[in-house]
Amino acid sequence: MSLVNSRLTPSSILPHPLTNRLPIFLFSNPNSNKFDFINCLQKPVSAILTKDQNFETSPTFDFKSYMLEKANSVNKALDDSIPLTEPLKIHESMRYSLLAGGKRIRPLLCIAACELVGGEESTAMPAACAVEMVHTMSLMHDDLPCMDNDDLRRGKPTNHKIFSEDVAVLAGDAMLALSFEHVATSTKGVPSERIIRVIYELAKCIGCEGLVAGQVVDISSEGMTQVGLEHLEFIHSNKTAALLEGSVVLGALLGGGSDEEVEKLRKFARCIGLLFQVVDDILDVTKSSKELGKTAGKDLVADKTTYPKLIGIEKSREFAERLNREAQDQLLGFHHNKAAPLIALANYIAYRDN
């Protein structure tokens, strides 16, 4: 059964591809509700999928150079997007988190999707910056004491630890507003009706049908003993995958992609969005805080339901493999060389170590 039929909603949730509606005890110890953390740590997961699974990309495509080149372009554009003006404190707070590093996966997905359908990097850059602003805002708010109460992000103290909680909240709010302003004022050479559609897609993936929906259900689920796979999939398809989906769709729209191309890329993005979270769940219990650049094991401490907790490490790996394959199936109709960056990005998400 396909993972990419339609956006998940509370009343219409896709069946999980590993369970096939079978009881969860087929995948875990039915006599215990506890996650076998010690056994999990003993499993080698430096790569989430085994390296001998070759998802082929163009032999002439240098992904490392591509990542470095695009990330440098994105970082420069982000630096330019928030100058140090009055009031200084709010701008310093915004810049502190926005320019703190990170893999820049969302902006890269936006640019790669735009270029895949014939667009230019410069056309997608304002939207690429916007999705990174939204992502950074979500991290700033997620780290607050009222949410996940975290002290470390991207190897540095979290924003509220440096600038105080009230400023961190306001800086996140300002960044969210700026994301829409930046798309509307800085996107060049694109028809206004297309920019309106881009703004609509960005808003939808953030709000009560996207990131916020996943976040609030995630918070409400802490400590629950009966969280199933469908419930977990709803959380992550919204909390994590929705913005990744938005990143790709924005790029495809700005590049002038056809409706059919946009929908194929939407399905690709839904798969890699869920893949991103499955990998995150595995890394959270198998890597140190130093390796991750953020607090390790916090999901276990918060008693959150994760894929490893629910189905175990090996089934989580199998799920990640299937998501990666199904994502890349969506790219088969595109020119192979132009699809190479998205293929490589999917593999990067699957194989990452932090």
CSV table of C-alpha atoms in Angstrom, one decimal:
chain,number,residue,atom,x,y,z
A,1,MET,CA,0.0,0.0,0.0
A,2,SER,CA,1.3,3.4,-0.9
A,3,LEU,CA,2.4,5.8,1.8
A,4,VAL,CA,1.6,8.9,-0.4
A,5,ASN,CA,-2.1,8.8,-1.1
A,6,SER,CA,-3.1,12.0,0.6
A,7,ARG,CA,-2.3,14.4,3.5
A,8,LEU,CA,-3.1,12.7,6.8
A,9,THR,CA,-5.9,14.1,8.9
A,10,PRO,CA,-7.3,13.0,12.2
A,11,SER,CA,-10.3,11.5,10.5
A,12,SER,CA,-8.4,10.0,7.5
A,13,ILE,CA,-5.1,8.4,8.5
A,14,LEU,CA,-3.1,6.1,6.2
A,15,PRO,CA,-2.5,2.6,7.4
A,16,HIS,CA,1.0,2.0,8.5
A,17,PRO,CA,3.0,0.0,5.9
A,18,LEU,CA,4.6,-2.3,8.5
A,19,THR,CA,1.5,-3.3,10.5
A,20,ASN,CA,-1.1,-4.0,7.8
A,21,ARG,CA,-3.6,-3.6,10.6
A,22,LEU,CA,-2.0,-6.4,12.6
A,23,PRO,CA,-1.7,-6.1,16.4
A,24,ILE,CA,1.4,-4.2,17.6
A,25,PHE,CA,2.5,-7.2,19.7
A,26,LEU,CA,3.7,-8.8,16.5
A,27,PHE,CA,6.5,-6.3,16.5
A,28,SER,CA,7.4,-6.0,20.2
A,29,ASN,CA,7.3,-7.9,23.4
A,30,PRO,CA,3.6,-8.2,24.3
A,31,ASN,CA,4.5,-8.7,28.0
A,32,SER,CA,6.2,-5.4,28.4
A,33,ASN,CA,5.4,-1.7,27.7
A,34,LYS,CA,8.9,-0.7,28.3
A,35,PHE,CA,11.3,0.3,25.6
A,36,ASP,CA,14.5,-1.9,25.6
A,37,PHE,CA,16.9,1.1,25.7
A,38,ILE,CA,20.0,-0.9,26.6
A,39,ASN,CA,19.5,-3.4,23.9
A,40,CYS,CA,18.8,-0.6,21.4
A,41,LEU,CA,22.2,1.0,22.2
A,42,GLN,CA,24.0,-2.2,21.4
A,43,LYS,CA,22.8,-2.2,17.9
A,44,PRO,CA,25.1,-0.6,15.3
A,45,VAL,CA,23.1,2.2,13.6
A,46,SER,CA,25.8,4.6,12.3
A,47,ALA,CA,23.9,4.3,9.1
A,48,ILE,CA,20.1,3.9,9.3
A,49,LEU,CA,20.0,1.9,6.1
A,50,THR,CA,22.7,-0.5,5.1
A,51,LYS,CA,25.3,1.0,2.8
A,52,ASP,CA,25.1,-1.8,0.3
A,53,GLN,CA,21.6,-0.7,-0.7
A,54,ASN,CA,22.5,1.4,-3.7
A,55,PHE,CA,19.9,4.1,-4.6
A,56,GLU,CA,21.7,5.1,-7.8
A,57,THR,CA,22.4,8.7,-8.6
A,58,SER,CA,24.3,10.2,-11.5
A,59,PRO,CA,28.0,9.1,-11.4
A,60,THR,CA,29.0,12.6,-12.4
A,61,PHE,CA,27.0,14.3,-9.6
A,62,ASP,CA,29.2,15.5,-6.7
A,63,PHE,CA,26.7,15.8,-3.8
A,64,LYS,CA,29.2,17.1,-1.3
A,65,SER,CA,30.1,20.0,-3.5
A,66,TYR,CA,26.5,20.6,-4.3
A,67,MET,CA,25.6,20.7,-0.6
A,68,LEU,CA,28.5,23.1,0.1
A,69,GLU,CA,27.7,25.4,-2.8
A,70,LYS,CA,24.0,25.6,-2.1
A,71,ALA,CA,24.4,25.9,1.7
A,72,ASN,CA,26.9,28.8,1.2
A,73,SER,CA,24.4,30.6,-1.0
A,74,VAL,CA,21.6,30.0,1.5
A,75,ASN,CA,23.7,31.2,4.4
A,76,LYS,CA,24.5,34.4,2.6
A,77,ALA,CA,20.9,35.0,1.7
A,78,LEU,CA,19.8,34.4,5.3
A,79,ASP,CA,22.5,36.7,6.6
A,80,ASP,CA,21.2,39.4,4.2
A,81,SER,CA,17.6,38.8,5.1
A,82,ILE,CA,17.9,40.0,8.8
A,83,PRO,CA,20.2,43.1,9.1
A,84,LEU,CA,21.1,44.3,12.6
A,85,THR,CA,18.8,47.2,13.1
A,86,GLU,CA,16.7,48.6,15.9
A,87,PRO,CA,15.5,47.2,18.2
A,88,LEU,CA,18.8,45.4,18.3
A,89,LYS,CA,17.9,42.7,20.9
A,90,ILE,CA,15.1,41.2,18.8
A,91,HIS,CA,17.3,41.2,15.6
A,92,GLU,CA,20.2,39.7,17.5
A,93,SER,CA,18.0,36.9,18.9
A,94,MET,CA,16.6,36.2,15.4
A,95,ARG,CA,20.1,36.1,13.8
A,96,TYR,CA,21.5,34.0,16.7
A,97,SER,CA,19.2,31.1,15.9
A,98,LEU,CA,18.8,31.6,12.1
A,99,LEU,CA,22.6,31.7,11.5
A,100,ALA,CA,23.6,29.1,14.0
A,101,GLY,CA,24.3,26.5,11.3
A,102,GLY,CA,22.3,23.5,10.6
A,103,LYS,CA,22.1,21.2,7.5
A,104,ARG,CA,19.8,23.6,5.5
A,105,ILE,CA,17.9,20.6,4.2
A,106,ARG,CA,14.7,22.5,3.7
A,107,PRO,CA,16.2,25.3,1.6
A,108,LEU,CA,18.1,22.8,-0.4
A,109,LEU,CA,15.0,20.9,-1.1
A,110,CYS,CA,13.2,24.0,-2.2
A,111,ILE,CA,16.1,25.0,-4.6
A,112,ALA,CA,16.5,21.5,-6.0
A,113,ALA,CA,12.8,21.1,-6.7
A,114,CYS,CA,12.8,24.5,-8.5
A,115,GLU,CA,15.8,23.6,-10.6
A,116,LEU,CA,14.3,20.1,-11.4
A,117,VAL,CA,11.3,21.7,-13.2
A,118,GLY,CA,13.4,24.2,-15.0
A,119,GLY,CA,13.7,27.1,-12.6
A,120,GLU,CA,16.7,29.0,-11.3
A,121,GLU,CA,18.2,29.1,-7.8
A,122,SER,CA,17.7,32.9,-7.5
A,123,THR,CA,13.9,32.4,-8.1
A,124,ALA,CA,13.6,29.9,-5.3
A,125,MET,CA,16.0,31.6,-2.8
A,126,PRO,CA,13.4,33.9,-1.0
A,127,ALA,CA,11.2,30.9,-0.4
A,128,ALA,CA,14.2,28.8,0.6
A,129,CYS,CA,15.0,31.4,3.2
A,130,ALA,CA,11.4,31.5,4.3
A,131,VAL,CA,11.1,27.8,5.0
A,132,GLU,CA,14.4,28.0,7.0
A,133,MET,CA,13.0,31.0,9.0
A,134,VAL,CA,9.8,28.9,9.8
A,135,HIS,CA,11.9,25.9,10.7
A,136,THR,CA,14.1,28.0,13.0
A,137,MET,CA,11.1,29.6,14.6
A,138,SER,CA,9.7,26.2,15.4
A,139,LEU,CA,12.9,25.1,17.0
A,140,MET,CA,13.1,28.3,19.1
A,141,HIS,CA,9.6,27.7,20.4
A,142,ASP,CA,10.0,24.0,20.7
A,143,ASP,CA,13.0,24.5,23.0
A,144,LEU,CA,11.1,26.8,25.5
A,145,PRO,CA,10.4,25.6,29.0
A,146,CYS,CA,6.7,25.4,28.3
A,147,MET,CA,7.4,23.0,25.4
A,148,ASP,CA,10.4,20.6,25.4
A,149,ASN,CA,12.5,22.7,27.8
A,150,ASP,CA,15.8,22.1,26.0
A,151,ASP,CA,19.1,23.8,26.7
A,152,LEU,CA,21.1,22.8,23.6
A,153,ARG,CA,20.4,23.4,19.9
A,154,ARG,CA,22.9,23.0,17.0
A,155,GLY,CA,25.7,22.6,19.6
A,156,LYS,CA,24.9,26.0,21.2
A,157,PRO,CA,22.7,27.2,24.1
A,158,THR,CA,19.1,27.5,23.1
A,159,ASN,CA,17.8,31.0,22.3
A,160,HIS,CA,15.9,31.5,25.5
A,161,LYS,CA,19.1,30.7,27.5
A,162,ILE,CA,20.8,33.6,25.9
A,163,PHE,CA,18.1,36.1,25.3
A,164,SER,CA,15.4,35.1,27.9
A,165,GLU,CA,12.1,33.4,27.3
A,166,ASP,CA,10.1,36.5,26.4
A,167,VAL,CA,12.5,37.6,23.7
A,168,ALA,CA,12.8,34.1,22.3
A,169,VAL,CA,9.0,33.9,21.9
A,170,LEU,CA,8.9,37.4,20.2
A,171,ALA,CA,11.9,36.6,18.0
A,172,GLY,CA,10.1,33.4,16.8
A,173,ASP,CA,7.0,35.4,16.1
A,174,ALA,CA,8.9,38.0,14.2
A,175,MET,CA,10.7,35.3,12.1
A,176,LEU,CA,7.4,33.7,11.2
A,177,ALA,CA,6.0,37.1,10.0
A,178,LEU,CA,9.2,37.8,8.1
A,179,SER,CA,9.0,34.5,6.2
A,180,PHE,CA,5.8,35.6,4.4
A,181,GLU,CA,7.1,39.2,3.9
A,182,HIS,CA,10.3,37.9,2.4
A,183,VAL,CA,8.5,35.7,-0.1
A,184,ALA,CA,6.2,38.5,-1.1
A,185,THR,CA,8.8,41.2,-1.5
A,186,SER,CA,11.9,39.4,-2.7
A,187,THR,CA,10.7,36.8,-5.2
A,188,LYS,CA,11.4,38.2,-8.7
A,189,GLY,CA,10.2,37.1,-12.2
A,190,VAL,CA,7.3,35.1,-11.0
A,191,PRO,CA,3.6,35.9,-11.7
A,192,SER,CA,1.7,37.3,-8.8
A,193,GLU,CA,-0.9,34.5,-8.9
A,194,ARG,CA,1.9,31.9,-8.4
A,195,ILE,CA,3.4,33.8,-5.5
A,196,ILE,CA,-0.1,33.8,-3.9
A,197,ARG,CA,-0.3,30.1,-4.3
A,198,VAL,CA,3.2,29.8,-2.7
A,199,ILE,CA,2.1,31.9,0.3
A,200,TYR,CA,-1.0,29.7,0.6
A,201,GLU,CA,1.1,26.5,0.6
A,202,LEU,CA,3.5,27.9,3.2
A,203,ALA,CA,0.7,29.0,5.5
A,204,LYS,CA,-1.0,25.6,5.2
A,205,CYS,CA,2.0,23.5,6.1
A,206,ILE,CA,2.7,25.7,9.2
A,207,GLY,CA,-0.8,26.0,10.7
A,208,CYS,CA,-3.5,23.9,12.2
A,209,GLU,CA,-3.4,21.5,9.2
A,210,GLY,CA,0.4,21.1,9.4
A,211,LEU,CA,3.2,21.8,11.9
A,212,VAL,CA,1.0,23.2,14.7
A,213,ALA,CA,-1.4,20.3,14.4
A,214,GLY,CA,1.4,17.8,14.8
A,215,GLN,CA,3.0,19.7,17.6
A,216,VAL,CA,-0.2,20.0,19.7
A,217,VAL,CA,-1.1,16.3,19.3
A,218,ASP,CA,2.5,15.4,20.2
A,219,ILE,CA,2.3,17.5,23.4
A,220,SER,CA,-1.0,16.0,24.3
A,221,SER,CA,0.3,12.5,23.8
A,222,GLU,CA,3.1,12.6,26.3
A,223,GLY,CA,2.7,9.9,28.9
A,224,MET,CA,-0.1,8.2,27.0
A,225,THR,CA,0.2,4.4,27.2
A,226,GLN,CA,-2.0,3.6,24.2
A,227,VAL,CA,-0.4,5.5,21.3
A,228,GLY,CA,-0.5,3.5,18.1
A,229,LEU,CA,1.3,3.7,14.8
A,230,GLU,CA,-1.4,5.7,13.1
A,231,HIS,CA,-1.4,8.2,15.9
A,232,LEU,CA,2.3,8.5,15.7
A,233,GLU,CA,2.3,8.8,11.9
A,234,PHE,CA,-0.2,11.7,12.2
A,235,ILE,CA,2.1,13.6,14.6
A,236,HIS,CA,5.1,13.3,12.4
A,237,SER,CA,3.5,13.7,9.1
A,238,ASN,CA,2.4,17.1,10.4
A,239,LYS,CA,5.0,18.2,12.9
A,240,THR,CA,8.0,17.3,10.7
A,241,ALA,CA,7.0,16.2,7.2
A,242,ALA,CA,4.6,19.1,6.4
A,243,LEU,CA,7.3,21.7,6.3
A,244,LEU,CA,9.6,19.4,4.2
A,245,GLU,CA,6.7,18.9,1.9
A,246,GLY,CA,6.1,22.7,1.7
A,247,SER,CA,9.8,23.3,0.9
A,248,VAL,CA,9.6,21.0,-2.1
A,249,VAL,CA,6.2,22.2,-3.3
A,250,LEU,CA,7.2,25.9,-3.0
A,251,GLY,CA,10.3,25.2,-5.2
A,252,ALA,CA,8.3,23.3,-7.8
A,253,LEU,CA,5.7,26.0,-8.0
A,254,LEU,CA,8.2,28.8,-8.3
A,255,GLY,CA,10.1,26.9,-11.0
A,256,GLY,CA,7.0,26.6,-13.1
A,257,GLY,CA,6.2,23.0,-12.6
A,258,SER,CA,3.0,21.5,-14.1
A,259,ASP,CA,0.3,20.3,-11.7
A,260,GLU,CA,1.4,16.7,-12.4
A,261,GLU,CA,5.0,17.5,-11.6
A,262,VAL,CA,4.1,19.4,-8.4
A,263,GLU,CA,2.0,16.5,-7.1
A,264,LYS,CA,4.7,13.9,-7.8
A,265,LEU,CA,7.1,16.1,-5.9
A,266,ARG,CA,4.6,16.6,-3.1
A,267,LYS,CA,4.4,12.8,-2.7
A,268,PHE,CA,8.2,12.5,-2.8
A,269,ALA,CA,8.4,15.1,0.0
A,270,ARG,CA,5.8,13.4,2.2
A,271,CYS,CA,7.9,10.2,2.1
A,272,ILE,CA,11.2,11.9,2.9
A,273,GLY,CA,9.4,14.0,5.6
A,274,LEU,CA,8.4,10.9,7.5
A,275,LEU,CA,11.7,9.4,6.7
A,276,PHE,CA,13.4,12.3,8.4
A,277,GLN,CA,11.5,11.7,11.6
A,278,VAL,CA,12.0,8.0,11.7
A,279,VAL,CA,15.8,8.6,11.4
A,280,ASP,CA,15.5,11.3,14.1
A,281,ASP,CA,13.8,8.9,16.4
A,282,ILE,CA,16.6,6.3,15.9
A,283,LEU,CA,19.4,8.8,16.4
A,284,ASP,CA,17.8,10.2,19.6
A,285,VAL,CA,18.4,6.9,21.4
A,286,THR,CA,21.7,5.8,19.7
A,287,LYS,CA,23.8,9.0,19.6
A,288,SER,CA,25.3,11.3,22.2
A,289,SER,CA,24.4,14.9,22.7
A,290,LYS,CA,27.8,15.9,21.3
A,291,GLU,CA,27.2,13.9,18.1
A,292,LEU,CA,23.7,15.3,17.6
A,293,GLY,CA,24.4,18.9,18.6
A,294,LYS,CA,21.3,18.7,20.8
A,295,THR,CA,20.2,16.9,23.9
A,296,ALA,CA,20.2,13.1,23.2
A,297,GLY,CA,17.6,10.8,24.8
A,298,LYS,CA,15.1,13.6,25.5
A,299,ASP,CA,12.2,11.7,23.9
A,300,LEU,CA,12.8,8.8,26.3
A,301,VAL,CA,13.0,11.1,29.3
A,302,ALA,CA,9.8,12.8,28.2
A,303,ASP,CA,8.2,9.3,27.7
A,304,LYS,CA,7.3,10.2,24.1
A,305,THR,CA,6.2,7.5,21.7
A,306,THR,CA,8.7,7.0,19.0
A,307,TYR,CA,9.2,4.5,16.2
A,308,PRO,CA,12.0,2.6,18.0
A,309,LYS,CA,9.9,2.5,21.1
A,310,LEU,CA,6.8,1.2,19.3
A,311,ILE,CA,8.2,-1.2,16.7
A,312,GLY,CA,11.9,-1.5,17.6
A,313,ILE,CA,15.1,-0.5,15.9
A,314,GLU,CA,15.1,-3.1,13.1
A,315,LYS,CA,11.5,-2.5,12.0
A,316,SER,CA,12.2,1.3,12.2
A,317,ARG,CA,15.1,0.7,9.8
A,318,GLU,CA,12.9,-1.3,7.4
A,319,PHE,CA,10.3,1.5,7.5
A,320,ALA,CA,13.0,4.0,6.7
A,321,GLU,CA,14.2,1.9,3.8
A,322,ARG,CA,10.7,1.6,2.3
A,323,LEU,CA,10.1,5.4,2.7
A,324,ASN,CA,13.3,6.1,0.8
A,325,ARG,CA,12.5,3.8,-2.0
A,326,GLU,CA,9.0,5.0,-2.4
A,327,ALA,CA,10.2,8.6,-2.3
A,328,GLN,CA,12.6,8.0,-5.1
A,329,ASP,CA,10.0,6.2,-7.2
A,330,GLN,CA,8.2,9.6,-7.5
A,331,LEU,CA,11.3,10.9,-9.4
A,332,LEU,CA,11.4,8.3,-12.1
A,333,GLY,CA,9.5,10.4,-14.6
A,334,PHE,CA,12.0,13.3,-14.4
A,335,HIS,CA,15.4,13.8,-16.2
A,336,HIS,CA,17.8,11.6,-14.2
A,337,ASN,CA,20.6,14.1,-14.0
A,338,LYS,CA,18.2,16.9,-12.9
A,339,ALA,CA,16.7,14.6,-10.2
A,340,ALA,CA,20.2,13.7,-8.9
A,341,PRO,CA,20.2,16.3,-6.1
A,342,LEU,CA,16.8,15.2,-4.8
A,343,ILE,CA,17.8,11.5,-4.9
A,344,ALA,CA,21.0,12.4,-3.1
A,345,LEU,CA,19.1,14.5,-0.5
A,346,ALA,CA,16.8,11.6,0.2
A,347,ASN,CA,19.8,9.3,0.8
A,348,TYR,CA,21.4,12.0,2.9
A,349,ILE,CA,18.3,12.1,5.1
A,350,ALA,CA,18.3,8.3,5.4
A,351,TYR,CA,22.0,7.9,6.1
A,352,ARG,CA,22.7,11.0,8.3
A,353,ASP,CA,24.4,10.6,11.7
A,354,ASN,CA,23.0,13.8,13.3
